[in-house]
Amino acid sequence: MSENKLRITADLGGQVAIVTGAARGLGREIAETLASCGALVCCVDINEETMSDTVKSITDGGGKADAFACDVTDSARVNEVVDEVVKKHGGLNILVNNAGITRDGLMMRMKDDQFDSVVAINLKGTFLFMRAAAKPLIKARRGRIINIASVSGQIGNAGQANYSASKAGVIGITRTVSKELAGRNITVNAVAPGFIATEMTAKLAPEIIEGIEKETPLGRLGTPRDVADTVLFLASDAADFITGQIITVDGGLTV
Ligand code: NAP
């Protein structure tokens, strides 16, 4: 667990969180960070094997975590997971929609399934989990939804017609749902990371990474911790009056 790495802290004791795509990358860091602050973190991922590593790392460090295998595009399974979380752990307070994929290619060569799969996981998966989680979050009388968008959804990125459309959709749905749930004391925000060093960006050629570093005013790729700390802030009481916002974490790339 990331306790020794914490740069900010918050008291999430007694709160139950769901983090999707928690097996690796940003999702794993977010899950470990929320658990370090006392939340019981329900890790959701399509990849059961690597997800159990996240759960083990949290519980080995003294935190509380559980695992739920789920493809975020499977509507029935999403509803089932939220029901299971509530039954097993007594409620739900925080939802982090992080599961996401890229299947890059120039628009003129992009296949239908390349477009559909990215929109299904990144955007529809976010919708399905928000819809399923709304009831228990309302019941808890205080809720947090944090969606992971991307700067690609804000400024576009050649080769990512599918991905930028999905992330622009995440930004739109975040703003809409924030208006629908504000009266129930549920805040809904998104974090839009720039380029962060994870397996997703490890697929990029070294010269592309070098170019990104040069274009980024702070001169480096972000770390999963940079994103997880922002999620922690939004999940904490310190962000009580913030909703419908997109917080960009990109080292100045989009300025
Ligand atoms: P990652 O390392 O590829 O991890 C994504 C996780 O999501 C993996 O564990 C993956 O499982 C899981 N997943 C994929 N499809 C799923 C599905 N249908 N249902 C459930 N889980 C699924 O990605 P990352 O870099 O941590 O990115 C996390 C989020 O941040 C994504 O939404 C991404 O778009 C966003 N983001 C990332 C960056 C960046 O630079 N890294 C920048 C902006 C935004 P498998 O292991 O089986 O694939």
mmCIF file of C-alpha atoms and ligand atoms in Angstrom:
data_model
loop_
_atom_site.group_PDB
_atom_site.id
_atom_site.type_symbol
_atom_site.label_atom_id
_atom_site.label_comp_id
_atom_site.label_asym_id
_atom_site.label_seq_id
_atom_site.Cartn_x
_atom_site.Cartn_y
_atom_site.Cartn_z
ATOM 1 C CA MET A 1 0.000 0.000 0.000
ATOM 2 C CA SER A 2 1.194 3.553 -0.734
ATOM 3 C CA GLU A 3 1.046 4.971 2.819
ATOM 4 C CA ASN A 4 4.738 5.849 2.873
ATOM 5 C CA LYS A 5 4.314 7.705 -0.422
ATOM 6 C CA LEU A 6 1.351 9.875 0.673
ATOM 7 C CA ARG A 7 1.821 13.571 -0.105
ATOM 8 C CA ILE A 8 -1.628 14.612 1.086
ATOM 9 C CA THR A 9 -4.031 12.838 3.367
ATOM 10 C CA ALA A 10 -7.725 12.746 4.204
ATOM 11 C CA ASP A 11 -9.944 10.835 6.576
ATOM 12 C CA LEU A 12 -11.954 8.337 4.545
ATOM 13 C CA GLY A 13 -12.518 6.011 7.515
ATOM 14 C CA GLY A 14 -15.851 4.158 7.344
ATOM 15 C CA GLN A 15 -16.332 4.910 3.646
ATOM 16 C CA VAL A 16 -16.777 2.305 0.939
ATOM 17 C CA ALA A 17 -15.277 3.043 -2.480
ATOM 18 C CA ILE A 18 -15.461 1.329 -5.862
ATOM 19 C CA VAL A 19 -12.490 1.826 -8.197
ATOM 20 C CA THR A 20 -12.802 0.377 -11.720
ATOM 21 C CA GLY A 21 -9.744 -0.736 -13.668
ATOM 22 C CA ALA A 22 -7.967 -1.219 -10.331
ATOM 23 C CA ALA A 23 -5.649 -4.029 -11.444
ATOM 24 C CA ARG A 24 -2.857 -1.753 -12.619
ATOM 25 C CA GLY A 25 -1.771 1.732 -13.615
ATOM 26 C CA LEU A 26 -3.772 4.691 -12.367
ATOM 27 C CA GLY A 27 -6.566 2.511 -10.976
ATOM 28 C CA ARG A 28 -4.191 0.582 -8.748
ATOM 29 C CA GLU A 29 -2.578 3.773 -7.445
ATOM 30 C CA ILE A 30 -6.002 5.349 -6.803
ATOM 31 C CA ALA A 31 -7.224 2.214 -4.985
ATOM 32 C CA GLU A 32 -4.085 2.107 -2.801
ATOM 33 C CA THR A 33 -4.313 5.828 -2.054
ATOM 34 C CA LEU A 34 -7.980 5.751 -0.988
ATOM 35 C CA ALA A 35 -7.263 2.657 1.140
ATOM 36 C CA SER A 36 -4.272 4.407 2.757
ATOM 37 C CA CYS A 37 -6.731 7.031 3.966
ATOM 38 C CA GLY A 38 -9.050 4.481 5.543
ATOM 39 C CA ALA A 39 -11.575 3.666 2.799
ATOM 40 C CA LEU A 40 -12.625 0.085 2.178
ATOM 41 C CA VAL A 41 -11.811 -0.187 -1.510
ATOM 42 C CA CYS A 42 -13.786 -2.524 -3.769
ATOM 43 C CA CYS A 43 -11.499 -3.141 -6.718
ATOM 44 C CA VAL A 44 -13.245 -3.830 -10.018
ATOM 45 C CA ASP A 45 -11.423 -5.114 -13.081
ATOM 46 C CA ILE A 46 -11.803 -7.480 -15.997
ATOM 47 C CA ASN A 47 -8.446 -8.990 -15.066
ATOM 48 C CA GLU A 48 -9.007 -11.026 -11.877
ATOM 49 C CA GLU A 49 -5.436 -12.182 -11.520
ATOM 50 C CA THR A 50 -3.712 -8.789 -11.496
ATOM 51 C CA MET A 51 -6.568 -7.286 -9.474
ATOM 52 C CA SER A 52 -5.800 -9.709 -6.656
ATOM 53 C CA ASP A 53 -2.269 -8.195 -6.530
ATOM 54 C CA THR A 54 -3.830 -4.774 -5.828
ATOM 55 C CA VAL A 55 -6.045 -6.232 -3.101
ATOM 56 C CA LYS A 56 -3.091 -8.097 -1.551
ATOM 57 C CA SER A 57 -0.909 -5.007 -1.577
ATOM 58 C CA ILE A 58 -3.649 -3.049 0.232
ATOM 59 C CA THR A 59 -4.431 -5.727 2.828
ATOM 60 C CA ASP A 60 -0.721 -6.528 3.402
ATOM 61 C CA GLY A 61 -0.295 -2.848 4.262
ATOM 62 C CA GLY A 62 -3.128 -2.988 6.802
ATOM 63 C CA GLY A 63 -5.837 -1.523 4.551
ATOM 64 C CA LYS A 64 -9.241 -2.880 3.599
ATOM 65 C CA ALA A 65 -10.026 -4.102 0.088
ATOM 66 C CA ASP A 66 -12.191 -6.531 -1.813
ATOM 67 C CA ALA A 67 -12.194 -7.732 -5.441
ATOM 68 C CA PHE A 68 -15.030 -7.913 -7.961
ATOM 69 C CA ALA A 69 -14.382 -9.304 -11.431
ATOM 70 C CA CYS A 70 -16.398 -7.317 -13.944
ATOM 71 C CA ASP A 71 -16.334 -6.122 -17.519
ATOM 72 C CA VAL A 72 -17.573 -2.524 -17.197
ATOM 73 C CA THR A 73 -19.527 -2.868 -20.470
ATOM 74 C CA ASP A 74 -21.675 -5.692 -19.037
ATOM 75 C CA SER A 75 -24.720 -3.844 -17.729
ATOM 76 C CA ALA A 76 -26.166 -6.786 -15.756
ATOM 77 C CA ARG A 77 -22.818 -7.553 -14.105
ATOM 78 C CA VAL A 78 -22.278 -3.869 -13.221
ATOM 79 C CA ASN A 79 -25.656 -3.806 -11.399
ATOM 80 C CA GLU A 80 -24.790 -7.087 -9.679
ATOM 81 C CA VAL A 81 -21.391 -5.782 -8.502
ATOM 82 C CA VAL A 82 -22.908 -2.633 -6.984
ATOM 83 C CA ASP A 83 -25.570 -4.772 -5.232
ATOM 84 C CA GLU A 84 -22.896 -7.171 -3.934
ATOM 85 C CA VAL A 85 -20.757 -4.277 -2.640
ATOM 86 C CA VAL A 86 -23.720 -2.780 -0.781
ATOM 87 C CA LYS A 87 -24.816 -6.144 0.660
ATOM 88 C CA LYS A 88 -21.309 -7.154 1.743
ATOM 89 C CA HIS A 89 -19.998 -3.814 2.955
ATOM 90 C CA GLY A 90 -23.117 -1.933 4.045
ATOM 91 C CA GLY A 91 -23.260 0.847 1.439
ATOM 92 C CA LEU A 92 -21.328 2.900 -1.064
ATOM 93 C CA ASN A 93 -19.814 6.374 -0.712
ATOM 94 C CA ILE A 94 -17.240 6.852 -3.471
ATOM 95 C CA LEU A 95 -17.184 5.713 -7.109
ATOM 96 C CA VAL A 96 -14.084 6.160 -9.276
ATOM 97 C CA ASN A 97 -14.650 5.322 -12.957
ATOM 98 C CA ASN A 98 -11.130 4.680 -14.172
ATOM 99 C CA ALA A 99 -11.263 1.575 -16.439
ATOM 100 C CA GLY A 100 -10.258 2.592 -19.931
ATOM 101 C CA ILE A 101 -8.470 1.473 -23.076
ATOM 102 C CA THR A 102 -6.869 2.954 -26.177
ATOM 103 C CA ARG A 103 -7.006 1.464 -29.676
ATOM 104 C CA ASP A 104 -5.270 4.210 -31.607
ATOM 105 C CA GLY A 105 -5.237 4.738 -35.353
ATOM 106 C CA LEU A 106 -5.850 7.492 -37.847
ATOM 107 C CA MET A 107 -9.553 8.166 -38.421
ATOM 108 C CA MET A 108 -9.458 7.192 -42.109
ATOM 109 C CA ARG A 109 -8.151 3.730 -41.238
ATOM 110 C CA MET A 110 -10.092 3.198 -38.032
ATOM 111 C CA LYS A 111 -12.245 0.057 -37.976
ATOM 112 C CA ASP A 112 -15.777 0.071 -36.547
ATOM 113 C CA ASP A 113 -14.832 -2.261 -33.705
ATOM 114 C CA GLN A 114 -11.837 -0.051 -32.821
ATOM 115 C CA PHE A 115 -14.266 2.836 -32.342
ATOM 116 C CA ASP A 116 -17.028 0.835 -30.649
ATOM 117 C CA SER A 117 -14.843 -0.965 -28.095
ATOM 118 C CA VAL A 118 -13.186 2.249 -26.878
ATOM 119 C CA VAL A 119 -16.487 4.112 -26.557
ATOM 120 C CA ALA A 120 -18.117 1.074 -24.888
ATOM 121 C CA ILE A 121 -15.457 0.712 -22.181
ATOM 122 C CA ASN A 122 -14.476 4.347 -21.592
ATOM 123 C CA LEU A 123 -17.862 6.049 -21.918
ATOM 124 C CA LYS A 124 -20.652 3.494 -21.603
ATOM 125 C CA GLY A 125 -18.851 1.723 -18.747
ATOM 126 C CA THR A 126 -18.713 5.051 -16.888
ATOM 127 C CA PHE A 127 -22.441 5.597 -17.506
ATOM 128 C CA LEU A 128 -23.361 2.069 -16.375
ATOM 129 C CA PHE A 129 -21.460 2.367 -13.081
ATOM 130 C CA MET A 130 -22.815 5.857 -12.342
ATOM 131 C CA ARG A 131 -26.367 4.686 -13.004
ATOM 132 C CA ALA A 132 -25.968 1.591 -10.834
ATOM 133 C CA ALA A 133 -24.240 3.510 -8.017
ATOM 134 C CA ALA A 134 -26.695 6.418 -7.849
ATOM 135 C CA LYS A 135 -29.200 4.687 -5.528
ATOM 136 C CA PRO A 136 -26.734 3.628 -2.816
ATOM 137 C CA LEU A 137 -24.922 6.981 -3.046
ATOM 138 C CA ILE A 138 -28.246 8.798 -2.539
ATOM 139 C CA LYS A 139 -29.016 6.492 0.388
ATOM 140 C CA ALA A 140 -25.673 7.378 1.979
ATOM 141 C CA ARG A 141 -26.691 11.101 1.868
ATOM 142 C CA ARG A 142 -23.190 12.056 0.788
ATOM 143 C CA GLY A 143 -21.489 10.741 -2.301
ATOM 144 C CA ARG A 144 -18.536 11.239 -4.536
ATOM 145 C CA ILE A 145 -18.221 10.271 -8.191
ATOM 146 C CA ILE A 146 -14.861 10.847 -9.855
ATOM 147 C CA ASN A 147 -14.492 9.981 -13.532
ATOM 148 C CA ILE A 148 -11.138 9.686 -15.243
ATOM 149 C CA ALA A 149 -11.269 11.657 -18.506
ATOM 150 C CA SER A 150 -8.218 12.777 -20.538
ATOM 151 C CA VAL A 151 -6.756 15.892 -22.123
ATOM 152 C CA SER A 152 -7.437 14.036 -25.396
ATOM 153 C CA GLY A 153 -11.141 14.687 -24.736
ATOM 154 C CA GLN A 154 -10.428 18.391 -24.211
ATOM 155 C CA ILE A 155 -8.026 19.284 -27.032
ATOM 156 C CA GLY A 156 -8.106 16.179 -29.285
ATOM 157 C CA ASN A 157 -5.119 14.081 -30.332
ATOM 158 C CA ALA A 158 -4.327 12.817 -33.847
ATOM 159 C CA GLY A 159 -4.778 9.042 -33.953
ATOM 160 C CA GLN A 160 -7.355 9.036 -31.159
ATOM 161 C CA ALA A 161 -10.722 9.837 -32.800
ATOM 162 C CA ASN A 162 -12.288 6.982 -30.796
ATOM 163 C CA TYR A 163 -10.521 7.766 -27.520
ATOM 164 C CA SER A 164 -10.993 11.551 -27.633
ATOM 165 C CA ALA A 165 -14.704 11.079 -28.472
ATOM 166 C CA SER A 166 -15.089 8.729 -25.499
ATOM 167 C CA LYS A 167 -13.289 11.093 -23.120
ATOM 168 C CA ALA A 168 -15.155 14.181 -24.374
ATOM 169 C CA GLY A 169 -18.261 12.101 -23.647
ATOM 170 C CA VAL A 170 -16.997 11.417 -20.123
ATOM 171 C CA ILE A 171 -16.598 15.174 -19.627
ATOM 172 C CA GLY A 172 -20.147 15.827 -20.878
ATOM 173 C CA ILE A 173 -21.737 13.098 -18.783
ATOM 174 C CA THR A 174 -19.816 14.286 -15.705
ATOM 175 C CA ARG A 175 -21.271 17.776 -16.039
ATOM 176 C CA THR A 176 -24.799 16.476 -16.686
ATOM 177 C CA VAL A 177 -24.851 13.976 -13.828
ATOM 178 C CA SER A 178 -23.360 16.587 -11.465
ATOM 179 C CA LYS A 179 -26.511 18.664 -12.105
ATOM 180 C CA GLU A 180 -28.818 15.663 -11.641
ATOM 181 C CA LEU A 181 -27.277 14.538 -8.331
ATOM 182 C CA ALA A 182 -26.230 17.821 -6.697
ATOM 183 C CA GLY A 183 -29.550 18.049 -4.798
ATOM 184 C CA ARG A 184 -28.695 14.687 -3.189
ATOM 185 C CA ASN A 185 -25.349 15.900 -1.857
ATOM 186 C CA ILE A 186 -23.385 13.893 -4.407
ATOM 187 C CA THR A 187 -20.528 15.638 -6.190
ATOM 188 C CA VAL A 188 -19.526 14.473 -9.658
ATOM 189 C CA ASN A 189 -16.169 15.584 -11.046
ATOM 190 C CA ALA A 190 -13.620 14.379 -13.566
ATOM 191 C CA VAL A 191 -9.849 14.323 -13.594
ATOM 192 C CA ALA A 192 -8.314 14.851 -17.043
ATOM 193 C CA PRO A 193 -4.757 13.529 -17.009
ATOM 194 C CA GLY A 194 -2.183 14.468 -19.611
ATOM 195 C CA PHE A 195 0.444 11.839 -20.375
ATOM 196 C CA ILE A 196 1.074 9.661 -17.331
ATOM 197 C CA ALA A 197 3.705 6.930 -17.119
ATOM 198 C CA THR A 198 1.672 3.677 -17.064
ATOM 199 C CA GLU A 199 1.457 0.575 -19.261
ATOM 200 C CA MET A 200 -0.954 2.517 -21.477
ATOM 201 C CA THR A 201 1.712 5.094 -22.413
ATOM 202 C CA ALA A 202 4.534 2.522 -22.342
ATOM 203 C CA LYS A 203 3.153 1.440 -25.745
ATOM 204 C CA LEU A 204 4.266 4.795 -27.248
ATOM 205 C CA ALA A 205 7.539 5.009 -29.191
ATOM 206 C CA PRO A 206 10.470 6.586 -27.252
ATOM 207 C CA GLU A 207 10.639 9.533 -29.695
ATOM 208 C CA ILE A 208 6.934 10.271 -29.037
ATOM 209 C CA ILE A 209 7.553 10.240 -25.273
ATOM 210 C CA GLU A 210 10.511 12.570 -25.775
ATOM 211 C CA GLY A 211 8.312 14.919 -27.826
ATOM 212 C CA ILE A 212 5.633 14.918 -25.113
ATOM 213 C CA GLU A 213 8.234 15.743 -22.455
ATOM 214 C CA LYS A 214 9.483 18.642 -24.569
ATOM 215 C CA GLU A 215 5.958 19.989 -25.131
ATOM 216 C CA THR A 216 5.026 19.718 -21.462
ATOM 217 C CA PRO A 217 5.945 22.933 -19.606
ATOM 218 C CA LEU A 218 6.849 20.945 -16.465
ATOM 219 C CA GLY A 219 9.153 18.825 -18.655
ATOM 220 C CA ARG A 220 8.078 15.315 -17.704
ATOM 221 C CA LEU A 221 5.308 12.734 -17.911
ATOM 222 C CA GLY A 222 3.005 12.661 -14.906
ATOM 223 C CA THR A 223 3.114 9.872 -12.345
ATOM 224 C CA PRO A 224 0.127 7.777 -11.223
ATOM 225 C CA ARG A 225 0.579 9.515 -7.861
ATOM 226 C CA ASP A 226 -0.070 12.934 -9.465
ATOM 227 C CA VAL A 227 -3.485 11.653 -10.571
ATOM 228 C CA ALA A 228 -4.286 9.641 -7.425
ATOM 229 C CA ASP A 229 -3.665 12.655 -5.167
ATOM 230 C CA THR A 230 -6.133 14.713 -7.208
ATOM 231 C CA VAL A 231 -8.720 11.934 -6.928
ATOM 232 C CA LEU A 232 -8.103 11.779 -3.173
ATOM 233 C CA PHE A 233 -8.653 15.534 -2.881
ATOM 234 C CA LEU A 234 -11.949 15.281 -4.807
ATOM 235 C CA ALA A 235 -13.045 12.350 -2.615
ATOM 236 C CA SER A 236 -12.239 14.245 0.586
ATOM 237 C CA ASP A 237 -14.322 16.725 2.596
ATOM 238 C CA ALA A 238 -11.978 19.474 1.361
ATOM 239 C CA ALA A 239 -13.775 19.261 -2.013
ATOM 240 C CA ASP A 240 -17.304 19.541 -0.532
ATOM 241 C CA PHE A 241 -18.242 22.561 -2.693
ATOM 242 C CA ILE A 242 -16.719 21.362 -5.974
ATOM 243 C CA THR A 243 -18.952 19.640 -8.511
ATOM 244 C CA GLY A 244 -19.254 19.373 -12.288
ATOM 245 C CA GLN A 245 -15.576 20.284 -12.684
ATOM 246 C CA ILE A 246 -12.871 18.832 -14.866
ATOM 247 C CA ILE A 247 -9.499 19.046 -13.113
ATOM 248 C CA THR A 248 -6.667 18.812 -15.624
ATOM 249 C CA VAL A 249 -3.459 17.146 -14.372
ATOM 250 C CA ASP A 250 -1.065 17.539 -17.298
ATOM 251 C CA GLY A 251 2.056 19.476 -16.308
ATOM 252 C CA GLY A 252 0.758 22.467 -18.268
ATOM 253 C CA LEU A 253 0.425 20.631 -21.598
ATOM 254 C CA THR A 254 -2.937 22.176 -22.475
ATOM 255 C CA VAL A 255 -2.214 25.702 -21.239
HETATM 256 P P1 NAP B 1 -3.940 0.747 -17.977
HETATM 257 O O1 NAP B 1 -2.600 0.668 -17.329
HETATM 258 O O2 NAP B 1 -4.109 0.179 -19.340
HETATM 259 O O3 NAP B 1 -5.019 0.099 -16.969
HETATM 260 C C1 NAP B 1 -6.385 0.036 -17.291
HETATM 261 C C2 NAP B 1 -7.067 -1.027 -16.455
HETATM 262 O O4 NAP B 1 -8.444 -1.106 -16.866
HETATM 263 C C3 NAP B 1 -6.458 -2.420 -16.677
HETATM 264 O O5 NAP B 1 -6.334 -3.107 -15.457
HETATM 265 C C4 NAP B 1 -7.472 -3.077 -17.596
HETATM 266 O O6 NAP B 1 -7.522 -4.486 -17.521
HETATM 267 C C5 NAP B 1 -8.779 -2.485 -17.068
HETATM 268 N N1 NAP B 1 -9.842 -2.668 -18.049
HETATM 269 C C6 NAP B 1 -9.745 -2.582 -19.404
HETATM 270 N N2 NAP B 1 -10.928 -2.874 -19.952
HETATM 271 C C7 NAP B 1 -11.792 -3.161 -18.940
HETATM 272 C C8 NAP B 1 -13.161 -3.545 -18.885
HETATM 273 N N3 NAP B 1 -13.885 -3.713 -20.004
HETATM 274 N N4 NAP B 1 -13.729 -3.740 -17.674
HETATM 275 C C9 NAP B 1 -13.001 -3.611 -16.547
HETATM 276 N N5 NAP B 1 -11.699 -3.253 -16.527
HETATM 277 C C10 NAP B 1 -11.100 -3.030 -17.723
HETATM 278 O O7 NAP B 1 -4.435 2.261 -18.100
HETATM 279 P P2 NAP B 1 -4.034 3.559 -17.245
HETATM 280 O O8 NAP B 1 -2.952 4.272 -17.950
HETATM 281 O O9 NAP B 1 -3.880 3.200 -15.812
HETATM 282 O O10 NAP B 1 -5.358 4.421 -17.463
HETATM 283 C C11 NAP B 1 -6.420 4.455 -16.517
HETATM 284 C C12 NAP B 1 -7.445 5.482 -16.952
HETATM 285 O O11 NAP B 1 -6.806 6.751 -17.105
HETATM 286 C C13 NAP B 1 -8.083 5.186 -18.315
HETATM 287 O O12 NAP B 1 -9.434 5.578 -18.300
HETATM 288 C C14 NAP B 1 -7.296 6.055 -19.261
HETATM 289 O O13 NAP B 1 -8.020 6.368 -20.419
HETATM 290 C C15 NAP B 1 -7.051 7.267 -18.385
HETATM 291 N N6 NAP B 1 -5.906 8.095 -18.809
HETATM 292 C C16 NAP B 1 -4.652 7.581 -18.825
HETATM 293 C C17 NAP B 1 -3.598 8.399 -19.235
HETATM 294 C C18 NAP B 1 -2.181 7.912 -19.262
HETATM 295 O O14 NAP B 1 -1.342 8.680 -19.766
HETATM 296 N N7 NAP B 1 -1.860 6.744 -18.762
HETATM 297 C C19 NAP B 1 -3.860 9.715 -19.643
HETATM 298 C C20 NAP B 1 -5.157 10.188 -19.615
HETATM 299 C C21 NAP B 1 -6.187 9.364 -19.178
HETATM 300 P P3 NAP B 1 -6.519 -5.361 -18.482
HETATM 301 O O15 NAP B 1 -5.255 -5.440 -17.731
HETATM 302 O O16 NAP B 1 -7.189 -6.695 -18.640
HETATM 303 O O17 NAP B 1 -6.428 -4.631 -19.795
#
